[in-house]
Amino acid sequence: MNYAILGRLTVHRDGVPVDIGGRRQQVILGLLLLADGTPVPFDQIVDAIWDTPPRTARTQIQICVGNLRKALGPVIETLPGAYRLNLGHDRLDAHVFDSLVAQAGHAPDVQKAADILRTALQEWRGEPFAHLDSAPLAAAAHRYTERRLLAWERRFDLELELGHHHEIIDELTDLTARNPLREHLTAQLMTALYRSGRRPEALDTYLHAQRHLDDTLGLDPGAELRDLHLAILNEDPTLSPHPPAHLPGLPAATPGTLVGRTGDLTTIAALLATHRLVTLIGPPGVGKTRLALEAASAADPPAGVGVIWLGSVETPDSVAPALLTALRAPGDPHGDPLTSVTRWLGHRRALLLLDNCEHLIAEVRRVIAALLTACPNLRVLATSRELLGLGDERVHLLRPLDVPAADTQEAVAASDAGRLFLARARQIDPEFEVPAADVARVCRAVDGLPLAIELAVGRLRAFSAAQVADRLDHQLDLLASTRTGTRHRSLRAAVDWSHVLLSETERLVFARLAVFRDGFTLEAAEAVCADDGLSATAVLDGLGTLVERSLVLAEPGSRYRMLVALRQYAEERLVEPEAIRARHARYFCRLAEQANEERRGARRGHWLGVLREEYANLRIATAWTLAAGEREVALRFAAALCWFWRHTAIGEALAWLRRLLEIPDGPPELLSRALIGAGFLSLRASVDEAEGFFQAALDLAEKQGAGKWQVLALSCLASVNVYRGDRRAVAEFGGQAVALARTHGEPYSLARTLMACALTRGHIGDLDGVAADLDEAQALFRGLGDRFGGTEVEVARAELAWIYADADAVARALGAVEVAGFPPAAVASYWLSHAWLALHEGRHDQVPGHLREGLAAVLDQHEGPYAAQRILGPALDLAAALAAAQDRPVHAAILLHAADITLTSGGAFAERPQVRWANSLRARLKATLAEDSYAWAAARGSAMSTAEALRYAGLPVPP
């Protein structure tokens, strides 16, 4: 089907006209065609047909639509309150016209573009929707008529550029007569007449246009007509016809292929295809110039590419002359160089590359704006460390290359930074071989910055990659070369170029940001950088400028980051560094304390994410507190972060805590909290060390008469002795803790002590009074309105119930709780209880899922006796029991003995007090298997590491 609206509305099927009926049906079809597949509401159709619709309007429209369906087929769809036309593969002349006009904008040369526009204009047969009286159709006709005139004007511009001035005079004369107020058409006619040797007629055309504008609108001609009139009077040589000239082109290719920028090149090409100004921004040394040259080469516009190196241009008034010189354009020595450039470029379809705009940004902005206004077919590709700030500007932020994720050959080869390093090294030595770990270290140390990588490779002529990597703490001076241009001879020179453009306030903010590691938030920057001499507003403004000038990178999630080289440069300029580092430490200490206060419940996941994101800042802040002797701040960090350290970097945290607590000095409250936290953390490593911290906390509490901390320390010592299997110590410490809590504690402390001590006694095999203590704890938590504590009691009850194979008690306890947002240990215990209950009830298909849920909650704190006794060992026992239930006795025996090994890791007690039914399972397996088969399975399981056993069971493996 062929639909046509660019003239009378007609429809043809296979070349044969289709009768679409009278005015109403034509109006309906016209509206549906204009909607381009979107629904047309019934009310809109009514308004288009009638000024005052009759009561039968709906019925009449339904009849008209039915008649159209008979004529056209089932292409009109009825929707609630609307109709829609499905064009499918049918042809609409307006679509063809719009598509061809768009294609002309991307044509490879001027002649091709003119031919395409000529074809597009042939789609027209007259005025759109001619003879149809309808306001919406009349408005659409006006829009399409304007598009037609613009297409004509574009085509005539191209014809003039091709030297076809004789051929278009008749068309221009006719169009100008019918559109006397379109000044650009008049200018085109004047130009064509002048170039055809008909100067008097060209001048007369101007006078006629001038009179018509004055008579009709009371206006004078615009600047375009006035300037052209003056040029014709003066017989300006720039008006003479000339073939399209090419711009000077690109410099000789830079040695070495561009590595790792395929995606960037594709993006830039797409931007240049649809926008006239594209700016590449990015930090010093990221490779903007090299990429821009490659993108300009790929663009290959018909009139060529011109490159203007602004790095050597020092003053604003030198920009336009530099442009004129670089393009080798003719110019009037007494005239304005920018005017000469715009006249010479004219309507050429060309691309200008302006490199390094940042130091002359205001003048460059003015020049580019003038070029884009005067030269309609010109495109500009600019490189800068900040935005130009022009309306049509599209920006592409160039980031450093991705770095190797690991120290392997595969990771190096898979990363763009690694491939660049290897490619440049093999240009120096085709046989280049170096340990992948050294290449990865260099790439990561320089943040994947291409200039830094190339300068590092240059050092391989004198040093090994390992020697270069070892010295990158001073990369600003180490990475230097005499073989490159001034700005690129070293990282320091590249950064100097940007730093000199900053104001004093911006330099101060830049320097102070050097105290952060691996990024920061706006709130952190304001808190750390602001002081009496620098307001938070000034920090905000300064940070904004640094981002705009690519000295700070804006990261996803409202974070900011400085590249290592930039941070080293800023750190050299940091005045009063200790005061700034003190503010940095105190800010992150407050953040850690807030996280600690809000970590219970639904906010736990949020704060874990925040602290993980800020871990590098926390690490440097905690290290500074010890180095600077800020003991109180250090103890605050210890008290606030121990819960978080259970999830990450346990070894690193314990090393720091040992240094901090080797001298038991400080405010008693803070010191007690730090000792208790260190003890809990040590349970992931050593029972003995944990006991030492808890005992120190007890000694301090007894010395200070601090009943609350005595209770907590005694409760912790009871827990420690569970792992040793010392029933007497568990009973003694637990009993003292509960008695002291009843005497000196408040309800919350007593509830937690009752719950903790009941759990420890249950694990050691002493059930006397456990249920009563848990009931009392639950009642206390209810009285406090503490849903969180009450849930923990029920989780503890379920854990003890499945240890003692009480299915009814497990089901009751689990039915009373929901653990979303709870600490990982509680979540893990909850799912292990579910796994046991599913196993007991024969729901074997659900057991693996429950075990995976439980282990997933604690994979980041899997080490030491706590994880072995409470989670990993029991999980392997349950996996063994599942295998036995599924008639896989060998598999079950292997897992059972692997669980024995896991339970003894980290100093844990070997007799698995948690899983009372394991011995009966062992007995059943021995009875089922032959002696040699059981012995083989036991030996294999005993040889497995915890990770191997979990993998063998099909369960998540700790990292």
Short mmCIF file of C-alpha atoms in Angstrom, two decimals, residues 279-710:
data_model
loop_
_atom_site.label_atom_id
_atom_site.label_comp_id
_atom_site.label_asym_id
_atom_site.label_seq_id
_atom_site.Cartn_x
_atom_site.Cartn_y
_atom_site.Cartn_z
CA THR A 279 34.12 17.98 23.30
CA LEU A 280 36.42 15.31 24.74
CA ILE A 281 37.22 15.97 28.37
CA GLY A 282 39.30 14.00 30.84
CA PRO A 283 42.18 14.21 33.31
CA PRO A 284 45.77 15.01 32.30
CA GLY A 285 47.46 12.15 30.48
CA VAL A 286 44.26 10.22 29.68
CA GLY A 287 44.88 10.40 25.90
CA LYS A 288 42.41 13.00 24.64
CA THR A 289 44.62 14.30 21.82
CA ARG A 290 45.54 10.86 20.51
CA LEU A 291 41.92 9.73 20.54
CA ALA A 292 40.70 12.95 18.90
CA LEU A 293 43.16 12.50 16.03
CA GLU A 294 41.96 8.93 15.51
CA ALA A 295 38.30 10.02 15.63
CA ALA A 296 38.94 12.87 13.16
CA SER A 297 40.70 10.49 10.80
CA ALA A 298 37.75 8.09 10.92
CA ALA A 299 35.25 10.93 10.25
CA ASP A 300 36.77 11.81 6.84
CA PRO A 301 34.38 14.67 5.87
CA PRO A 302 34.21 15.70 2.17
CA ALA A 303 36.13 18.96 2.65
CA GLY A 304 38.66 17.41 4.99
CA VAL A 305 39.91 18.01 8.52
CA GLY A 306 41.78 20.95 9.98
CA VAL A 307 43.78 20.68 13.20
CA ILE A 308 44.52 23.67 15.42
CA TRP A 309 47.04 23.07 18.24
CA LEU A 310 46.11 25.58 20.91
CA GLY A 311 48.73 24.37 23.40
CA SER A 312 51.27 26.81 21.96
CA VAL A 313 48.80 29.72 21.77
CA GLU A 314 49.32 31.91 24.81
CA THR A 315 46.87 34.82 24.56
CA PRO A 316 43.17 35.06 23.65
CA ASP A 317 43.75 37.47 20.76
CA SER A 318 46.02 34.88 19.12
CA VAL A 319 43.33 32.20 18.80
CA ALA A 320 41.66 33.41 15.58
CA PRO A 321 45.00 34.19 13.84
CA ALA A 322 46.24 30.72 14.83
CA LEU A 323 43.11 29.25 13.29
CA LEU A 324 43.64 31.19 10.06
CA THR A 325 47.27 30.08 9.86
CA ALA A 326 46.57 26.42 10.65
CA LEU A 327 43.87 26.22 7.96
CA ARG A 328 46.05 28.07 5.41
CA ALA A 329 43.02 30.16 4.54
CA PRO A 330 43.31 33.42 2.56
CA GLY A 331 42.87 36.46 4.73
CA ASP A 332 42.88 40.24 4.63
CA PRO A 333 45.92 41.41 6.62
CA HIS A 334 43.90 44.46 7.72
CA GLY A 335 40.68 42.58 8.40
CA ASP A 336 39.29 40.34 11.13
CA PRO A 337 40.92 36.89 10.95
CA LEU A 338 37.81 35.16 12.27
CA THR A 339 35.71 36.72 9.49
CA SER A 340 38.26 35.52 6.95
CA VAL A 341 38.07 31.98 8.35
CA THR A 342 34.26 31.87 8.33
CA ARG A 343 34.09 33.22 4.77
CA TRP A 344 36.68 30.72 3.58
CA LEU A 345 34.99 27.77 5.26
CA GLY A 346 31.56 28.91 4.05
CA HIS A 347 29.34 25.89 3.47
CA ARG A 348 32.13 23.35 3.29
CA ARG A 349 31.36 20.04 4.96
CA ALA A 350 34.47 19.99 7.11
CA LEU A 351 35.69 19.03 10.57
CA LEU A 352 37.87 21.19 12.78
CA LEU A 353 39.86 19.62 15.62
CA LEU A 354 40.79 22.15 18.32
CA ASP A 355 43.22 20.62 20.80
CA ASN A 356 43.78 21.90 24.37
CA CYS A 357 41.09 24.53 24.75
CA GLU A 358 41.14 24.82 28.54
CA HIS A 359 43.66 27.64 29.06
CA LEU A 360 41.86 29.98 26.62
CA ILE A 361 38.35 28.72 27.28
CA ALA A 362 36.42 32.01 26.97
CA GLU A 363 37.97 33.02 23.64
CA VAL A 364 37.76 29.52 22.24
CA ARG A 365 34.08 29.46 23.20
CA ARG A 366 33.51 32.74 21.29
CA VAL A 367 35.40 31.55 18.21
CA ILE A 368 33.61 28.19 18.01
CA ALA A 369 30.22 29.85 18.45
CA ALA A 370 30.98 32.21 15.55
CA LEU A 371 32.20 29.34 13.36
CA LEU A 372 29.13 27.20 13.98
CA THR A 373 26.79 30.13 13.33
CA ALA A 374 28.43 31.24 10.08
CA CYS A 375 29.33 27.80 8.68
CA PRO A 376 26.22 25.58 8.66
CA ASN A 377 27.99 22.42 7.49
CA LEU A 378 30.96 22.64 9.83
CA ARG A 379 31.56 20.26 12.72
CA VAL A 380 33.99 20.84 15.58
CA LEU A 381 35.78 18.25 17.72
CA ALA A 382 37.50 19.82 20.73
CA THR A 383 39.70 18.47 23.50
CA SER A 384 39.68 20.17 26.87
CA ARG A 385 39.93 19.51 30.57
CA GLU A 386 36.63 21.30 31.09
CA LEU A 387 33.39 21.93 29.20
CA LEU A 388 33.16 24.70 26.63
CA GLY A 389 29.62 25.50 27.76
CA LEU A 390 27.98 26.03 24.36
CA GLY A 391 24.36 25.11 23.71
CA ASP A 392 24.80 22.37 21.09
CA GLU A 393 27.85 20.89 22.81
CA ARG A 394 27.91 17.16 23.41
CA VAL A 395 30.53 15.92 25.86
CA HIS A 396 32.39 12.63 25.98
CA LEU A 397 34.24 11.97 29.23
CA LEU A 398 37.39 9.97 28.61
CA ARG A 399 38.33 7.79 31.56
CA PRO A 400 41.55 5.90 32.24
CA LEU A 401 41.89 2.41 30.79
CA ASP A 402 40.61 -0.54 32.77
CA VAL A 403 43.41 -2.24 34.73
CA PRO A 404 44.15 -5.96 35.26
CA ALA A 405 41.82 -7.54 37.81
CA ALA A 406 44.48 -10.06 38.85
CA ASP A 407 48.24 -10.67 38.51
CA THR A 408 47.89 -13.27 35.75
CA GLN A 409 48.79 -13.25 32.06
CA GLU A 410 45.11 -13.71 31.22
CA ALA A 411 44.04 -10.72 33.32
CA VAL A 412 46.77 -8.52 31.83
CA ALA A 413 45.80 -9.49 28.28
CA ALA A 414 42.11 -8.93 29.03
CA SER A 415 42.61 -5.37 30.33
CA ASP A 416 43.09 -2.34 28.09
CA ALA A 417 45.86 -0.94 30.30
CA GLY A 418 47.71 -4.27 30.23
CA ARG A 419 47.43 -4.56 26.46
CA LEU A 420 48.73 -0.99 26.01
CA PHE A 421 51.72 -1.76 28.24
CA LEU A 422 52.56 -4.93 26.29
CA ALA A 423 52.04 -3.28 22.90
CA ARG A 424 54.37 -0.37 23.69
CA ALA A 425 56.94 -2.64 25.35
CA ARG A 426 57.08 -4.86 22.28
CA GLN A 427 57.71 -1.81 20.11
CA ILE A 428 60.92 -1.41 22.12
CA ASP A 429 61.70 -5.13 22.21
CA PRO A 430 59.64 -7.58 20.11
CA GLU A 431 60.78 -10.38 22.43
CA PHE A 432 59.60 -8.52 25.54
CA GLU A 433 58.61 -10.85 28.36
CA VAL A 434 57.98 -9.83 31.94
CA PRO A 435 56.06 -11.35 34.88
CA ALA A 436 52.39 -10.54 34.57
CA ALA A 437 52.31 -9.47 38.21
CA ASP A 438 54.78 -6.63 37.52
CA VAL A 439 52.80 -5.37 34.52
CA ALA A 440 49.58 -5.50 36.56
CA ARG A 441 51.24 -3.61 39.45
CA VAL A 442 52.38 -0.82 37.15
CA CYS A 443 48.98 -0.52 35.46
CA ARG A 444 47.12 -0.37 38.77
CA ALA A 445 49.62 2.01 40.38
CA VAL A 446 49.09 4.58 37.60
CA ASP A 447 45.28 4.07 37.53
CA GLY A 448 45.36 2.95 33.90
CA LEU A 449 46.43 6.42 32.73
CA PRO A 450 47.74 6.00 29.14
CA LEU A 451 50.43 8.70 29.36
CA ALA A 452 51.74 7.20 32.60
CA ILE A 453 51.81 3.71 31.06
CA GLU A 454 53.70 4.92 28.00
CA LEU A 455 56.21 6.79 30.17
CA ALA A 456 56.61 3.71 32.39
CA VAL A 457 57.32 1.57 29.35
CA GLY A 458 59.94 4.11 28.30
CA ARG A 459 61.75 3.37 31.57
CA LEU A 460 62.12 -0.28 30.57
CA ARG A 461 65.15 0.70 28.50
CA ALA A 462 67.02 1.17 31.77
CA PHE A 463 65.03 -0.66 34.47
CA SER A 464 63.01 -3.83 34.91
CA ALA A 465 59.24 -3.66 35.22
CA ALA A 466 59.55 -4.73 38.86
CA GLN A 467 61.96 -1.88 39.59
CA VAL A 468 59.59 0.62 37.97
CA ALA A 469 56.61 -0.80 39.89
CA ASP A 470 58.50 -0.61 43.20
CA ARG A 471 59.14 3.10 42.73
CA LEU A 472 55.74 4.36 41.62
CA ASP A 473 55.10 6.02 44.97
CA HIS A 474 57.00 8.88 43.29
CA GLN A 475 55.58 8.52 39.80
CA LEU A 476 55.34 12.24 39.07
CA ASP A 477 59.10 12.44 38.60
CA LEU A 478 59.93 8.82 37.79
CA LEU A 479 57.65 8.83 34.75
CA ALA A 480 59.37 11.32 32.49
CA SER A 481 60.86 11.36 29.01
CA THR A 482 62.88 13.68 26.80
CA ARG A 483 61.34 12.16 23.68
CA THR A 484 57.90 13.77 23.95
CA GLY A 485 56.53 17.28 23.70
CA THR A 486 56.65 19.78 26.55
CA ARG A 487 53.28 18.96 28.08
CA HIS A 488 53.76 15.21 27.77
CA ARG A 489 57.39 14.93 28.81
CA SER A 490 56.35 13.86 32.34
CA LEU A 491 53.28 13.36 34.46
CA ARG A 492 54.31 16.39 36.49
CA ALA A 493 54.35 18.60 33.37
CA ALA A 494 50.93 17.32 32.32
CA VAL A 495 49.45 18.17 35.73
CA ASP A 496 51.31 21.52 35.90
CA TRP A 497 49.43 22.54 32.75
CA SER A 498 46.08 22.17 34.55
CA HIS A 499 47.14 23.32 38.01
CA VAL A 500 48.31 26.73 36.83
CA LEU A 501 44.78 27.49 35.57
CA LEU A 502 43.24 27.13 39.05
CA SER A 503 42.43 29.99 41.40
CA GLU A 504 44.03 30.09 44.85
CA THR A 505 40.87 28.73 46.47
CA GLU A 506 40.62 25.91 43.94
CA ARG A 507 44.27 25.01 44.54
CA LEU A 508 43.62 24.89 48.28
CA VAL A 509 40.65 22.55 47.83
CA PHE A 510 42.66 20.42 45.39
CA ALA A 511 45.51 20.05 47.89
CA ARG A 512 43.25 19.18 50.82
CA LEU A 513 41.42 16.50 48.84
CA ALA A 514 44.73 14.61 48.72
CA VAL A 515 44.05 13.14 52.19
CA PHE A 516 41.27 10.91 50.81
CA ARG A 517 41.87 7.43 49.41
CA ASP A 518 39.76 5.59 46.81
CA GLY A 519 37.19 8.35 46.61
CA PHE A 520 34.99 10.49 48.83
CA THR A 521 31.53 12.01 49.03
CA LEU A 522 30.61 15.68 48.83
CA GLU A 523 29.72 15.65 52.53
CA ALA A 524 33.14 14.25 53.39
CA ALA A 525 34.90 16.86 51.26
CA GLU A 526 33.02 19.68 52.94
CA ALA A 527 33.68 18.34 56.43
CA VAL A 528 37.39 17.70 55.90
CA CYS A 529 38.40 20.61 53.65
CA ALA A 530 36.38 23.46 55.18
CA ASP A 531 37.70 25.51 58.11
CA ASP A 532 37.65 29.09 59.34
CA GLY A 533 39.51 30.26 56.25
CA LEU A 534 37.64 28.14 53.69
CA SER A 535 33.85 27.88 53.82
CA ALA A 536 31.87 24.79 52.89
CA THR A 537 30.40 26.77 49.97
CA ALA A 538 33.90 27.50 48.70
CA VAL A 539 34.71 23.79 48.95
CA LEU A 540 31.55 22.98 47.00
CA ASP A 541 32.40 25.49 44.28
CA GLY A 542 36.04 24.40 44.19
CA LEU A 543 35.14 20.72 43.87
CA GLY A 544 32.75 21.56 41.04
CA THR A 545 35.52 23.35 39.17
CA LEU A 546 37.97 20.50 39.74
CA VAL A 547 35.45 18.05 38.29
CA GLU A 548 34.80 20.34 35.33
CA ARG A 549 38.56 20.55 34.70
CA SER A 550 39.01 16.79 35.05
CA LEU A 551 41.33 17.02 38.06
CA VAL A 552 38.74 15.09 40.06
CA LEU A 553 36.62 12.32 38.56
CA ALA A 554 32.91 12.12 39.31
CA GLU A 555 32.10 8.47 39.97
CA PRO A 556 28.76 6.61 40.01
CA GLY A 557 26.90 6.83 43.29
CA SER A 558 27.65 10.52 44.01
CA ARG A 559 31.31 9.87 44.77
CA TYR A 560 34.47 11.60 43.59
CA ARG A 561 38.00 10.30 43.08
CA MET A 562 41.47 11.63 42.37
CA LEU A 563 43.85 9.59 40.25
CA VAL A 564 46.99 8.51 42.10
CA ALA A 565 49.27 10.83 40.13
CA LEU A 566 46.99 13.80 40.79
CA ARG A 567 46.76 12.90 44.48
CA GLN A 568 50.55 12.75 44.78
CA TYR A 569 50.80 16.14 43.07
CA ALA A 570 48.13 17.62 45.38
CA GLU A 571 49.75 16.10 48.47
CA GLU A 572 53.00 17.94 47.72
CA ARG A 573 51.05 21.20 47.97
CA LEU A 574 49.16 20.37 51.17
CA VAL A 575 49.67 23.08 53.80
CA GLU A 576 49.20 22.07 57.48
CA PRO A 577 48.73 18.40 56.55
CA GLU A 578 48.31 17.19 60.13
CA ALA A 579 45.31 19.45 60.75
CA ILE A 580 43.63 18.18 57.58
CA ARG A 581 44.41 14.55 58.40
CA ALA A 582 42.99 15.06 61.91
CA ARG A 583 39.71 16.35 60.42
CA HIS A 584 39.72 13.42 58.00
CA ALA A 585 40.14 10.91 60.86
CA ARG A 586 37.47 12.53 63.02
CA TYR A 587 34.99 12.68 60.16
CA PHE A 588 35.35 9.00 59.40
CA CYS A 589 35.30 8.16 63.10
CA ARG A 590 31.91 9.88 63.40
CA LEU A 591 30.73 8.01 60.31
CA ALA A 592 31.84 4.68 61.82
CA GLU A 593 30.07 5.51 65.10
CA GLN A 594 26.86 6.38 63.28
CA ALA A 595 27.06 3.07 61.39
CA ASN A 596 27.59 1.20 64.65
CA GLU A 597 24.57 2.86 66.25
CA GLU A 598 22.27 2.14 63.29
CA ARG A 599 23.50 -1.29 62.24
CA ARG A 600 20.67 -3.25 63.85
CA GLY A 601 17.73 -4.01 61.61
CA ALA A 602 16.98 -2.90 58.06
CA ARG A 603 19.84 -0.35 57.90
CA ARG A 604 22.54 -2.99 58.43
CA GLY A 605 23.03 -3.70 54.72
CA HIS A 606 23.19 0.01 53.95
CA TRP A 607 25.93 0.65 56.50
CA LEU A 608 27.92 -2.40 55.45
CA GLY A 609 27.92 -0.97 51.91
CA VAL A 610 28.95 2.49 53.11
CA LEU A 611 31.85 1.23 55.23
CA ARG A 612 33.06 -1.11 52.50
CA GLU A 613 33.05 1.78 50.06
CA GLU A 614 34.98 3.94 52.54
CA TYR A 615 37.36 1.20 53.65
CA ALA A 616 40.48 2.83 52.18
CA ASN A 617 39.65 6.06 54.04
CA LEU A 618 39.00 4.12 57.25
CA ARG A 619 42.31 2.28 56.86
CA ILE A 620 44.37 5.44 56.45
CA ALA A 621 42.45 7.23 59.21
CA THR A 622 42.96 4.42 61.74
CA ALA A 623 46.64 4.16 60.82
CA TRP A 624 47.04 7.92 61.30
CA THR A 625 45.51 7.79 64.80
CA LEU A 626 48.25 5.44 65.99
CA ALA A 627 51.04 7.32 64.21
CA ALA A 628 49.84 10.68 65.56
CA GLY A 629 49.24 9.41 69.10
CA GLU A 630 45.50 10.16 68.87
CA ARG A 631 44.67 7.30 71.23
CA GLU A 632 41.13 8.36 72.13
CA VAL A 633 40.10 8.62 68.47
CA ALA A 634 41.75 5.25 67.85
CA LEU A 635 39.74 3.64 70.66
CA ARG A 636 36.56 5.19 69.28
CA PHE A 637 37.38 3.61 65.90
CA ALA A 638 37.98 0.24 67.56
CA ALA A 639 34.71 0.37 69.47
CA ALA A 640 32.75 1.40 66.38
CA LEU A 641 34.32 -0.84 63.72
CA CYS A 642 34.75 -4.28 65.28
CA TRP A 643 31.34 -5.44 64.07
CA PHE A 644 32.25 -4.35 60.54
CA TRP A 645 35.71 -5.91 60.64
CA ARG A 646 34.08 -9.30 61.15
CA HIS A 647 32.98 -8.97 57.52
CA THR A 648 36.27 -7.83 55.99
CA ALA A 649 40.02 -7.71 56.59
CA ILE A 650 39.97 -9.58 59.89
CA GLY A 651 43.73 -10.14 59.85
CA GLU A 652 44.51 -6.51 59.08
CA ALA A 653 42.10 -5.29 61.77
CA LEU A 654 43.52 -7.62 64.41
CA ALA A 655 47.06 -6.46 63.67
CA TRP A 656 45.96 -2.85 64.21
CA LEU A 657 44.01 -3.74 67.37
CA ARG A 658 46.98 -5.60 68.85
CA ARG A 659 49.13 -2.49 68.42
CA LEU A 660 46.43 -0.29 69.91
CA LEU A 661 45.66 -2.52 72.92
CA GLU A 662 49.17 -3.60 73.82
CA ILE A 663 49.07 -0.58 76.17
CA PRO A 664 45.77 -0.82 78.13
CA ASP A 665 45.37 2.92 78.49
CA GLY A 666 42.53 5.29 77.69
CA PRO A 667 39.01 6.25 78.79
CA PRO A 668 37.65 3.13 80.54
CA GLU A 669 34.36 3.04 78.62
CA LEU A 670 36.11 3.23 75.23
CA LEU A 671 38.84 0.82 76.27
CA SER A 672 36.27 -1.73 77.49
CA ARG A 673 34.34 -1.55 74.24
CA ALA A 674 37.55 -1.91 72.23
CA LEU A 675 38.66 -4.97 74.22
CA ILE A 676 35.27 -6.68 73.89
CA GLY A 677 35.17 -5.91 70.16
CA ALA A 678 38.70 -7.22 69.69
CA GLY A 679 37.72 -10.40 71.55
CA PHE A 680 34.75 -11.05 69.30
CA LEU A 681 36.94 -10.41 66.26
CA SER A 682 39.60 -12.81 67.57
CA LEU A 683 37.06 -15.62 67.70
CA ARG A 684 37.52 -15.66 63.93
CA ALA A 685 41.21 -16.49 64.52
CA SER A 686 42.16 -17.88 67.93
CA VAL A 687 40.29 -18.96 71.08
CA ASP A 688 43.31 -18.12 73.22
CA GLU A 689 43.63 -14.58 71.88
CA ALA A 690 39.90 -13.99 72.25
CA GLU A 691 40.06 -15.16 75.86
CA GLY A 692 42.95 -12.79 76.50
CA PHE A 693 40.99 -9.77 75.28
CA PHE A 694 37.86 -10.76 77.22
CA GLN A 695 39.89 -11.35 80.39
CA ALA A 696 41.53 -7.93 80.02
CA ALA A 697 38.07 -6.39 79.65
CA LEU A 698 36.93 -8.20 82.82
CA ASP A 699 40.00 -7.04 84.78
CA LEU A 700 39.42 -3.44 83.68
CA ALA A 701 35.70 -3.58 84.53
CA GLU A 702 36.39 -5.03 87.98
CA LYS A 703 39.04 -2.37 88.63
CA GLN A 704 36.63 0.40 87.58
CA GLY A 705 33.60 -1.16 89.26
CA ALA A 706 31.81 -1.07 85.89
CA GLY A 707 29.07 -3.65 86.34
CA LYS A 708 27.80 -3.46 82.74
CA TRP A 709 31.19 -4.33 81.29
CA GLN A 710 31.77 -7.04 83.91
#
